[in-house]
PDB file of C-alpha atoms in Angstrom:
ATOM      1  CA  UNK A 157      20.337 -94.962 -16.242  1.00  0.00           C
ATOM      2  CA  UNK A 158      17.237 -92.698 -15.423  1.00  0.00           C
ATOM      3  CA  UNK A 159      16.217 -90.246 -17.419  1.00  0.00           C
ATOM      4  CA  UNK A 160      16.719 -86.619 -16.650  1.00  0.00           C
ATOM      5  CA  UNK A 161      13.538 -84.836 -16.524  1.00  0.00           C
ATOM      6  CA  UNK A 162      11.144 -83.311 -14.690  1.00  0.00           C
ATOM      7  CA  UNK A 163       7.498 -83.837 -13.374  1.00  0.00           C
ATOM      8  CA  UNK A 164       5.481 -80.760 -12.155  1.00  0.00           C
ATOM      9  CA  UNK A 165       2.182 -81.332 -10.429  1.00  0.00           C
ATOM     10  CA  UNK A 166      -0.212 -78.889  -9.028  1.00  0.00           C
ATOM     11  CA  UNK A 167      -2.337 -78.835  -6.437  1.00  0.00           C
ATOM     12  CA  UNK A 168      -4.322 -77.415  -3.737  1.00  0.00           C
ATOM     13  CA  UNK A 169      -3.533 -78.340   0.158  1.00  0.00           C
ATOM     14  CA  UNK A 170      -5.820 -76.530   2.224  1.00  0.00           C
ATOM     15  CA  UNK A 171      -4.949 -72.748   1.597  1.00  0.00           C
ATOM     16  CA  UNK A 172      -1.472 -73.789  -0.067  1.00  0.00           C
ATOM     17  CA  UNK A 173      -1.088 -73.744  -4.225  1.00  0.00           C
ATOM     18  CA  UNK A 174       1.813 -76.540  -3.741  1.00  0.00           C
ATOM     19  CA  UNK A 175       4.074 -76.948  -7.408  1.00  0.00           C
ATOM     20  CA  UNK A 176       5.748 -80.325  -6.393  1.00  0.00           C
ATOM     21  CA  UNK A 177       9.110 -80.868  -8.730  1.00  0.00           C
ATOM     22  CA  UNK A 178      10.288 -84.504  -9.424  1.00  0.00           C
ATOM     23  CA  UNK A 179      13.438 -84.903 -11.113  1.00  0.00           C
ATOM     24  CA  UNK A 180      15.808 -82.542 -12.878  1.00  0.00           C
ATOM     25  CA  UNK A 181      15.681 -78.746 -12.548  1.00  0.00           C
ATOM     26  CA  UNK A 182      18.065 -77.144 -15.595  1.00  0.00           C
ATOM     27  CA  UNK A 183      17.762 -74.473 -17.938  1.00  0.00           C
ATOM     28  CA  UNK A 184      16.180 -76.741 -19.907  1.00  0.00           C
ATOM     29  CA  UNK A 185      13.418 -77.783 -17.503  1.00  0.00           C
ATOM     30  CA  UNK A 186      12.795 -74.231 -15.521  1.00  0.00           C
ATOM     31  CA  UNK A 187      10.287 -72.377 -18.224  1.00  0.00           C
ATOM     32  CA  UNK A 188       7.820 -75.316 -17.724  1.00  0.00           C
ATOM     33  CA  UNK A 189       8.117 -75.101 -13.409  1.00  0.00           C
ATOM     34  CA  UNK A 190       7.556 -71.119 -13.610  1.00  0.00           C
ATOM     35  CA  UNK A 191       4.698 -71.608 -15.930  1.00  0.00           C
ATOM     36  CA  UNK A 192       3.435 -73.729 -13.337  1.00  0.00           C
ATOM     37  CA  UNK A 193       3.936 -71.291 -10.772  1.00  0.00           C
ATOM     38  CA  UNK A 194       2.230 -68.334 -12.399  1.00  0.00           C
ATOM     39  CA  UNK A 195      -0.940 -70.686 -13.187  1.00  0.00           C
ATOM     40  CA  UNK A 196      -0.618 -71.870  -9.143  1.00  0.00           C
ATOM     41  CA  UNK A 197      -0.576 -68.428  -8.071  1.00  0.00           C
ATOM     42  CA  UNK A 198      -4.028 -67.954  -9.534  1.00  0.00           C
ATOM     43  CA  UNK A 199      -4.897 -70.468  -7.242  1.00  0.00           C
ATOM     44  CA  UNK A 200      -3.788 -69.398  -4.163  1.00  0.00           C
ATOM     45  CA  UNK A 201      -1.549 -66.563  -2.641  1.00  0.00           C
ATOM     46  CA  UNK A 202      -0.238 -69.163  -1.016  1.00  0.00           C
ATOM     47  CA  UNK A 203       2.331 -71.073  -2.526  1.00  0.00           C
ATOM     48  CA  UNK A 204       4.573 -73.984  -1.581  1.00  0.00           C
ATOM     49  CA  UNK A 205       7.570 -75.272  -4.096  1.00  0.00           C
ATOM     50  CA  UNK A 206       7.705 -78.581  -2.848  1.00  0.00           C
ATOM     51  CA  UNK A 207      11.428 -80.094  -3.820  1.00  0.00           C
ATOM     52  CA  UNK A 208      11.082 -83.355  -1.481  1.00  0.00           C
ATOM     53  CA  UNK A 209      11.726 -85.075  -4.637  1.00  0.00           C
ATOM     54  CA  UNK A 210      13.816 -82.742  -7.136  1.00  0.00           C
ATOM     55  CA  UNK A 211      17.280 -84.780  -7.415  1.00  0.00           C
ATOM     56  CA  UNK A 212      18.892 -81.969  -9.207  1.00  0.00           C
ATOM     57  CA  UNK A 213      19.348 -78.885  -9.643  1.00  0.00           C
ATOM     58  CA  UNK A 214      21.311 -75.893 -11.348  1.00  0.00           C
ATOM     59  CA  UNK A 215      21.449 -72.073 -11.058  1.00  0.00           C
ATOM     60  CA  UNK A 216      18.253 -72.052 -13.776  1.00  0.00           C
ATOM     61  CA  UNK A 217      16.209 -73.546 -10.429  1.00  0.00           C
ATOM     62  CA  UNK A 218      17.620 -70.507  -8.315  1.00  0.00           C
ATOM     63  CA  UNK A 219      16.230 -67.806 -10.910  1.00  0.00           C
ATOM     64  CA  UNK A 220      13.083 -69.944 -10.588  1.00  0.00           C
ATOM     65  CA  UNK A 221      12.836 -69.733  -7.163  1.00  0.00           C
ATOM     66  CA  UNK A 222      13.831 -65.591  -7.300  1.00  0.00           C
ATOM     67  CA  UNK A 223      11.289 -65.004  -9.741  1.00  0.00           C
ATOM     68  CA  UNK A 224       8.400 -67.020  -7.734  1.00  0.00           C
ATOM     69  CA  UNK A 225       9.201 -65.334  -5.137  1.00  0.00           C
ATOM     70  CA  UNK A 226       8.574 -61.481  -6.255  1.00  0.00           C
ATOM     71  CA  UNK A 227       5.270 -63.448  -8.500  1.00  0.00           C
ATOM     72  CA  UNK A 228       4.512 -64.364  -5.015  1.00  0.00           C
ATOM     73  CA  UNK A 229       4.975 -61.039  -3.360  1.00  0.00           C
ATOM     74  CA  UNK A 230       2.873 -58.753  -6.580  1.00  0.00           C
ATOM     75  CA  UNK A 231       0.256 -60.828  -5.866  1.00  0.00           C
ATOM     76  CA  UNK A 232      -0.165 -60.184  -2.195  1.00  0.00           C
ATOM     77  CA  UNK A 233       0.889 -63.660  -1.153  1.00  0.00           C
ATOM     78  CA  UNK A 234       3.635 -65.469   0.361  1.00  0.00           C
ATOM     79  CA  UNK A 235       6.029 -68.485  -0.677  1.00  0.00           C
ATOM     80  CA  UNK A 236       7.895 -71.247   0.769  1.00  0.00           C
ATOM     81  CA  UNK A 237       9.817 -73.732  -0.121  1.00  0.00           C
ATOM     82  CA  UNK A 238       9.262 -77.448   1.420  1.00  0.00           C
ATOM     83  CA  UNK A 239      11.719 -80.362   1.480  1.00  0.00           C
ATOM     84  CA  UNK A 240      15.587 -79.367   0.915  1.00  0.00           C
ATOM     85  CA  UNK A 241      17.703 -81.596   0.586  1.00  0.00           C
ATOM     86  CA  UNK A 242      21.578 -80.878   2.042  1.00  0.00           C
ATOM     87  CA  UNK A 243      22.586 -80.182  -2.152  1.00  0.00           C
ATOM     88  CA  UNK A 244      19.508 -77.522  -2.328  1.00  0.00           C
ATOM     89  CA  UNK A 245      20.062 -76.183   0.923  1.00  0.00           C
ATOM     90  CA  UNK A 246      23.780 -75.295   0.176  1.00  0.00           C
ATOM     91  CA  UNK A 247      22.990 -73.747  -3.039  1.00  0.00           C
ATOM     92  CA  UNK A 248      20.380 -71.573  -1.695  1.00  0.00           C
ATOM     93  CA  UNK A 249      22.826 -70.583   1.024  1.00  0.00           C
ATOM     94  CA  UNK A 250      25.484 -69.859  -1.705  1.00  0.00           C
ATOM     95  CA  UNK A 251      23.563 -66.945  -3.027  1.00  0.00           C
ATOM     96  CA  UNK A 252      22.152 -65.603  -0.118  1.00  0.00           C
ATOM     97  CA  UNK A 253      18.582 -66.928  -0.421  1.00  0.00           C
ATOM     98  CA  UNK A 254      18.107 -68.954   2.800  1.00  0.00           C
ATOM     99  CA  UNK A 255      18.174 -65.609   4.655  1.00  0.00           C
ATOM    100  CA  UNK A 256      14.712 -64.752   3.604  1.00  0.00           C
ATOM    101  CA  UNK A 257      13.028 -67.552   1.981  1.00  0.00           C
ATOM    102  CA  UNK A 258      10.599 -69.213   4.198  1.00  0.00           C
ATOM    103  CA  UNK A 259      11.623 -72.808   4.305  1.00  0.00           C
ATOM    104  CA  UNK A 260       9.957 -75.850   5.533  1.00  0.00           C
ATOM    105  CA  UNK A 261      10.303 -79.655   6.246  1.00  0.00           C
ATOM    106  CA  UNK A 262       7.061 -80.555   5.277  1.00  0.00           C
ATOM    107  CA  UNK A 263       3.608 -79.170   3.930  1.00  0.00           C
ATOM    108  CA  UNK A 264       1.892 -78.593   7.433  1.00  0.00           C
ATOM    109  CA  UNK A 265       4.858 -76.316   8.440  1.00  0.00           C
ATOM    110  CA  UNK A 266       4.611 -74.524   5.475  1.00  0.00           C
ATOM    111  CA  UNK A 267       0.831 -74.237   6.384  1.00  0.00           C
ATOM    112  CA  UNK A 268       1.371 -72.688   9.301  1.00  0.00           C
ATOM    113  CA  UNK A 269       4.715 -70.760   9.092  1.00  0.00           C
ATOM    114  CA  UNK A 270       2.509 -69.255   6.254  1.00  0.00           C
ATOM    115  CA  UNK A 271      -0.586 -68.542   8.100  1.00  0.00           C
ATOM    116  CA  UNK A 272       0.807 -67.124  11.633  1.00  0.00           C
ATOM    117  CA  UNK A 273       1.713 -63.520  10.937  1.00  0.00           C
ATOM    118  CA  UNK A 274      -1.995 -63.270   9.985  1.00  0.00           C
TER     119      UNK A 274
ATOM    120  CA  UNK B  24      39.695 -90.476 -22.919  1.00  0.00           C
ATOM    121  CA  UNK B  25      35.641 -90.338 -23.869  1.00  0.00           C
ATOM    122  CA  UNK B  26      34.504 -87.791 -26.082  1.00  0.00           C
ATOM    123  CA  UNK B  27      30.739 -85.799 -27.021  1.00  0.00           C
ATOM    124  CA  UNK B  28      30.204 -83.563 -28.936  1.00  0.00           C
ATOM    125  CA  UNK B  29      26.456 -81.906 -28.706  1.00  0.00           C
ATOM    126  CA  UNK B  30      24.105 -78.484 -30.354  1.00  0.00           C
ATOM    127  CA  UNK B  31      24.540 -75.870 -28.422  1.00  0.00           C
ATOM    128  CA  UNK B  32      21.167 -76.212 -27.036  1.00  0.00           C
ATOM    129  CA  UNK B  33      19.953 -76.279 -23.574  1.00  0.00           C
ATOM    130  CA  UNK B  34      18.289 -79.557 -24.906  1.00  0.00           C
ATOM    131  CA  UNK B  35      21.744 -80.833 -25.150  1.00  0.00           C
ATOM    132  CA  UNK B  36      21.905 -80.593 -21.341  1.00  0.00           C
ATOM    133  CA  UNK B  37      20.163 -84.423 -20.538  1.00  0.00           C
ATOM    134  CA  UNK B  38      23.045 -85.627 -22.845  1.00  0.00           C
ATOM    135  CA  UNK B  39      25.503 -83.582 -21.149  1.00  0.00           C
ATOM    136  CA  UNK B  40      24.099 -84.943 -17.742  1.00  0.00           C
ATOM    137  CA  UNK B  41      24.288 -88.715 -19.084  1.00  0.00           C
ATOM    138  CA  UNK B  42      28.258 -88.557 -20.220  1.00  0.00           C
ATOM    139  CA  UNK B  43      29.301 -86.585 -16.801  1.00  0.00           C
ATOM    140  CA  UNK B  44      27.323 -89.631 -15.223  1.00  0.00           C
ATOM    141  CA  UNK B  45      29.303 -91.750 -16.815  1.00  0.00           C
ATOM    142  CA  UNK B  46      32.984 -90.499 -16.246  1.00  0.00           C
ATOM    143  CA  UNK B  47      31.814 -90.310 -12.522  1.00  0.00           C
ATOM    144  CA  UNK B  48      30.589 -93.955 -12.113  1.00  0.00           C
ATOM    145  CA  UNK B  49      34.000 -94.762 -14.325  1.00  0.00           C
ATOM    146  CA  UNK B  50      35.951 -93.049 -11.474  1.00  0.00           C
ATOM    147  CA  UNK B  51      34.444 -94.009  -8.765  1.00  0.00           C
ATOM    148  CA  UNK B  52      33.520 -90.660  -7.301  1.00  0.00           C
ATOM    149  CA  UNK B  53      30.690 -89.956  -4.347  1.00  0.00           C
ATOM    150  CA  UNK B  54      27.134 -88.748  -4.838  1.00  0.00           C
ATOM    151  CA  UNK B  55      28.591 -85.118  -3.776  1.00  0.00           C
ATOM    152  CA  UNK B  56      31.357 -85.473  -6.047  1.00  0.00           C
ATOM    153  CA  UNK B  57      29.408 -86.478  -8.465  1.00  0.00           C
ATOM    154  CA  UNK B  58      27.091 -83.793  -7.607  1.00  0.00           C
ATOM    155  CA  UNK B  59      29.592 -81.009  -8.297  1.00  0.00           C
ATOM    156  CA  UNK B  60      31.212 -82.017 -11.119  1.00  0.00           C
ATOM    157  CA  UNK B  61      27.415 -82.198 -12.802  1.00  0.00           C
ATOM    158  CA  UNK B  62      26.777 -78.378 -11.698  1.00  0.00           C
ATOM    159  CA  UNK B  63      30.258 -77.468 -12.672  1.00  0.00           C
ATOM    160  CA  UNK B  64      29.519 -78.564 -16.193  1.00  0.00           C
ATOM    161  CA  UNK B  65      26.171 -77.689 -16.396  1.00  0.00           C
ATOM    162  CA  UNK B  66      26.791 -74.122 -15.836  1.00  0.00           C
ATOM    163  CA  UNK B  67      29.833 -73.841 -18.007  1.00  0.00           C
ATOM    164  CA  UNK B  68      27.265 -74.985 -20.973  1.00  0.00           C
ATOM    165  CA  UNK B  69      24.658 -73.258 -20.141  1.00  0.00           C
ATOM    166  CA  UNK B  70      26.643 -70.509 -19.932  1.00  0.00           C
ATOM    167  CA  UNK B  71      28.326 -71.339 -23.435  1.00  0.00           C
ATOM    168  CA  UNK B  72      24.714 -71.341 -24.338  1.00  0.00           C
ATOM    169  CA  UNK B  73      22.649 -68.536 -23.182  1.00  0.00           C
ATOM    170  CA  UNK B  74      25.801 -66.419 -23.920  1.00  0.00           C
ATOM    171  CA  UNK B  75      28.785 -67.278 -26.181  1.00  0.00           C
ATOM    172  CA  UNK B  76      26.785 -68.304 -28.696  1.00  0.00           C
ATOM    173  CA  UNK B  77      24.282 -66.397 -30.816  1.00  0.00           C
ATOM    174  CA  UNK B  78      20.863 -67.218 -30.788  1.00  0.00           C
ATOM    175  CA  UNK B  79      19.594 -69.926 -33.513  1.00  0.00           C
ATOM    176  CA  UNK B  80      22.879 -70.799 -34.540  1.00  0.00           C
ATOM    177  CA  UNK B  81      24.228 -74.604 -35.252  1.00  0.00           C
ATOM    178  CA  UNK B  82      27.116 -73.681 -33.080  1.00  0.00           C
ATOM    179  CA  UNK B  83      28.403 -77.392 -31.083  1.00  0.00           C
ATOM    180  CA  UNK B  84      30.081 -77.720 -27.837  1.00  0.00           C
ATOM    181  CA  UNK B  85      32.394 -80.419 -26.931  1.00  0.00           C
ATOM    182  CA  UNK B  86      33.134 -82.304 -23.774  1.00  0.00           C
ATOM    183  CA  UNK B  87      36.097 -84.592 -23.539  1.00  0.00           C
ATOM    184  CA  UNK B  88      36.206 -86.435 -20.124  1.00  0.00           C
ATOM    185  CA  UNK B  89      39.441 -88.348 -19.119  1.00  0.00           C
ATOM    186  CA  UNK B  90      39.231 -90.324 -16.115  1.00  0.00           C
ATOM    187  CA  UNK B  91      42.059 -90.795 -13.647  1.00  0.00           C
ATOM    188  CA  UNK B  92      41.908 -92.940  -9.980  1.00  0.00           C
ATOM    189  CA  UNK B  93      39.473 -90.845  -8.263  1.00  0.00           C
ATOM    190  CA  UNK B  94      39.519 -87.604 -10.453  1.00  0.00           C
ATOM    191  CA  UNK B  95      37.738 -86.781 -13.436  1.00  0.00           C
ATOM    192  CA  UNK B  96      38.934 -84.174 -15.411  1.00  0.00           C
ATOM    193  CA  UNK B  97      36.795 -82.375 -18.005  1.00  0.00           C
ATOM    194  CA  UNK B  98      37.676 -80.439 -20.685  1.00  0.00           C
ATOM    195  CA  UNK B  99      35.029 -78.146 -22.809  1.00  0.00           C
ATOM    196  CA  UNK B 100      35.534 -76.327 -26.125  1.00  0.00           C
ATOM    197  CA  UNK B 101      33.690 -73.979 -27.971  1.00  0.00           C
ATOM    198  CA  UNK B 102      33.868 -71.591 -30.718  1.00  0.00           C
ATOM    199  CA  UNK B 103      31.958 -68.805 -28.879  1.00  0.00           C
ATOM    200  CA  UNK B 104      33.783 -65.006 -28.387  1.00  0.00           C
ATOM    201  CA  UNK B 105      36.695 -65.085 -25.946  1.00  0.00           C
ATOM    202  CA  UNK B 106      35.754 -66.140 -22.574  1.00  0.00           C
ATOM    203  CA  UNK B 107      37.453 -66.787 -19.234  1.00  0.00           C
ATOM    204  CA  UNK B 108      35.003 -68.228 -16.544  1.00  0.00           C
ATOM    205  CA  UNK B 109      38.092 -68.267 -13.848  1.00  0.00           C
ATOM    206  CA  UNK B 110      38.482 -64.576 -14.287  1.00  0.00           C
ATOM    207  CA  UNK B 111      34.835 -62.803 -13.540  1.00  0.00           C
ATOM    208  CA  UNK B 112      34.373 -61.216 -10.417  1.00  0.00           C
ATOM    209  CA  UNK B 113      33.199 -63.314  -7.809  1.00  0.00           C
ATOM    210  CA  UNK B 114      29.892 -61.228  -6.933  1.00  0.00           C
ATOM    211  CA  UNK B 115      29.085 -61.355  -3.651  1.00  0.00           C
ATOM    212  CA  UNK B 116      25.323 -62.793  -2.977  1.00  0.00           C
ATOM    213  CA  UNK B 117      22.504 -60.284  -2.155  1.00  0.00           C
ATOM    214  CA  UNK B 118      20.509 -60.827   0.774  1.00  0.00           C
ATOM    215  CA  UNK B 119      17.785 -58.352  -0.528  1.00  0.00           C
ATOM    216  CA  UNK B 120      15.662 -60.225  -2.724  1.00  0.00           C
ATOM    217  CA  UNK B 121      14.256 -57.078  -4.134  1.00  0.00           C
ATOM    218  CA  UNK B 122      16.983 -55.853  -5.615  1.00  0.00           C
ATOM    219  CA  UNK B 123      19.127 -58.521  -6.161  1.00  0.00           C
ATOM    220  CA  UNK B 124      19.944 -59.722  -9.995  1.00  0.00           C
ATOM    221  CA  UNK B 125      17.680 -62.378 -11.512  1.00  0.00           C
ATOM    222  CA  UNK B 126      21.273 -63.934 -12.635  1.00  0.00           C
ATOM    223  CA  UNK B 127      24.860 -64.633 -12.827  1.00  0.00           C
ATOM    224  CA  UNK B 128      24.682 -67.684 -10.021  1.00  0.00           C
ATOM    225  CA  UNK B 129      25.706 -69.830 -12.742  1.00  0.00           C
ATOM    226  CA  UNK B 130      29.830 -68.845 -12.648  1.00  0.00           C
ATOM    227  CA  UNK B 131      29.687 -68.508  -8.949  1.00  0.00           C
ATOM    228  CA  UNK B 132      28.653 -72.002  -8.938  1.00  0.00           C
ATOM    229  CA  UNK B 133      30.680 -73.642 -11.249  1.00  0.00           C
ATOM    230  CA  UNK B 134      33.764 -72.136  -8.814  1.00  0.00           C
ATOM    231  CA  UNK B 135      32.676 -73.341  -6.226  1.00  0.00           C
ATOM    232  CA  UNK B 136      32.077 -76.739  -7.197  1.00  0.00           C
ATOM    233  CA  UNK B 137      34.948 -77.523  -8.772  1.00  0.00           C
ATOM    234  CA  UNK B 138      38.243 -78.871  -6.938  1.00  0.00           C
ATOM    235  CA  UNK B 139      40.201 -76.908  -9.770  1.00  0.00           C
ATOM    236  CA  UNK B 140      38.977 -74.286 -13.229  1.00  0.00           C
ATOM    237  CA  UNK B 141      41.506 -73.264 -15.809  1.00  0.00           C
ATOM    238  CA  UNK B 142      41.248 -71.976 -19.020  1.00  0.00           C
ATOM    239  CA  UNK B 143      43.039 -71.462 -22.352  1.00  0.00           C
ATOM    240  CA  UNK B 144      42.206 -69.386 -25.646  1.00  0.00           C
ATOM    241  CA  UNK B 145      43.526 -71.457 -28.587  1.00  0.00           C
ATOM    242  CA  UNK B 146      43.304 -70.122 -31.804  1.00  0.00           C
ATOM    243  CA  UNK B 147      39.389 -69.227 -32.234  1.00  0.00           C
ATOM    244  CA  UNK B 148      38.547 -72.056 -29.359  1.00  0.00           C
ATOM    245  CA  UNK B 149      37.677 -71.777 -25.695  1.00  0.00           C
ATOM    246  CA  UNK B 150      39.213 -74.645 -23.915  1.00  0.00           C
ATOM    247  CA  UNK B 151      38.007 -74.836 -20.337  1.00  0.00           C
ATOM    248  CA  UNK B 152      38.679 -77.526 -17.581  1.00  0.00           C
ATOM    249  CA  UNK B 153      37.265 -78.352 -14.652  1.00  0.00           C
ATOM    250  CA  UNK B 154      38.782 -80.826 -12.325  1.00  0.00           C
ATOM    251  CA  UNK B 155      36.734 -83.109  -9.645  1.00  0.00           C
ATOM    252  CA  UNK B 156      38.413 -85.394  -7.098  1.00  0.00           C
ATOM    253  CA  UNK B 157      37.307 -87.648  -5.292  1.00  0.00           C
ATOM    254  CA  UNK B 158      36.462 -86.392  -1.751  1.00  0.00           C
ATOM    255  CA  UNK B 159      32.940 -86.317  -0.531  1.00  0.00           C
ATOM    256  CA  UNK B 160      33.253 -82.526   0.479  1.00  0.00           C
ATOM    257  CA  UNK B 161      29.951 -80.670   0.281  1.00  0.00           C
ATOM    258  CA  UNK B 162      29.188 -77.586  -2.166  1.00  0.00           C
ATOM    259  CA  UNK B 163      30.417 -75.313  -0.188  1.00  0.00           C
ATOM    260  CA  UNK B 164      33.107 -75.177   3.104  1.00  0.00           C
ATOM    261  CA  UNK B 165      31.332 -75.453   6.542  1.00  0.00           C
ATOM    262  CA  UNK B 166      32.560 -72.399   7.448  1.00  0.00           C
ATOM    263  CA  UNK B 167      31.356 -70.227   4.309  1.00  0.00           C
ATOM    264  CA  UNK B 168      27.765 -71.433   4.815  1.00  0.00           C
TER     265      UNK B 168
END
């Protein structure tokens, strides 16, 4: 049975701060990813939530997304989110957010859907 | 019929996870099914959680899970203030992320994930059930997406 938890790294990909989520996003999990976020932000204006490899997630990873996004937008930068699976996808479509997140397959999309407007 | 009986914690939630992974296996549902039926539950808890409960308390929440040929039925109690999950109002999503809510996803969720919601008020108990069958449909209805 694996255990349900999660694994944040951090890291820099060429002008993307990318928070990459393995496992289990829940109430329980989601302080730790937007501490992450706020600390990646510092980074980079650019940031990617990378979720190639999240397996689950609630309603807590929604408000984590929501809140990224306007810690995205106060600081002058820009956010997408990279590798949905069909699960994520359809929640983020439940709520509305898919009609203006920026959402990518991979990091090099996110790269440049990021970068083109400037 | 399997029963737990956890803190109402969010910590609880792994153990929650691990028994509604275990009455789906049991049943033999699909990864979707299984899918919904662990969002269902999770929100109803975290719900029970963040908001029936007061904060710092030793309250408990209890699951019972009874599993039927391709079904799982689930049925949650808790001792929190009177409240009926089927009966908010179904708030239609946002599409301005300035001004939308930082909230309240949870219960539109945990509708739409379930095949069936009901609830009861029994004495000072919430009794709430959600129902999952067996039939690989996605979160939501082509059509609604």
């Amino acid at each position: 049975m694996p255990t349900r938890t999660l694994d944040v790294t951090v890291s820099k990909e060429g002008e993307l701060a990318v928070v990459a989520l393995t496992g289990d996003l829940d109430s329980r999990t989601a302080p730790t990813v937007q501490e992450h976020v706020g600390a990646a932000l510092t980074e980079s204006r650019l940031l990617a939530l990378d979720l190639s490899n999240l397996r689950y997630m609630s309603s807590a990873g929604l408000r984590v997304m929501l809140l990224s996004y306007r810690q995205a937008q106060r600081a002058g930068g820009e956010m997408a989110v990279v590798g949905l699976s069909d699960e994520l996808r359809m929640l983020m479509s439940a709520v509305g957010f898919l009609s203006f997140f920026t959402v990518a397959d991979n990091l090099a999309d996110a790269t440049k859907l990021l970068t083109e407007d400037r | 019929m399997t029963t737990l009986r956890v803190p109402a914690t969010v910590a609880s939630l792994a153990t929650v996870a691990e028994f509604v992974g275990r009455a789906v296996a049991a049943a033999g549902l699909t990864e979707k099914d299984a899918y919904r039926l662990r969002l269902a539950t999770d929100e109803l808890v975290t719900n029970v959680i963040m908001h029936g409960y007061p904060v710092g308390g030793a309250e408990e929440i209890e699951l019972h899970a009874t599993v039927g040929h391709g079904r799982v039925l689930l049925l949650m109690e808790d001792s929190a203030a009177e409240f009926d999950p089927t009966r908010q109002q179904h708030r239609v999503p946002s599409v301005d992320p300035d001004d939308m809510r930082v909230g309240g996803f949870g219960l539109v969720l945990a509708r739409m994930s379930a095949d069936r919601l009901s609830y009861e008020r029994i004495g000072d108990r919430n009794r709430t059930i959600i129902i999952v069958r067996r039939s690989d449909r996605a979160l939501i209805d082509h059509e609604d997406r």
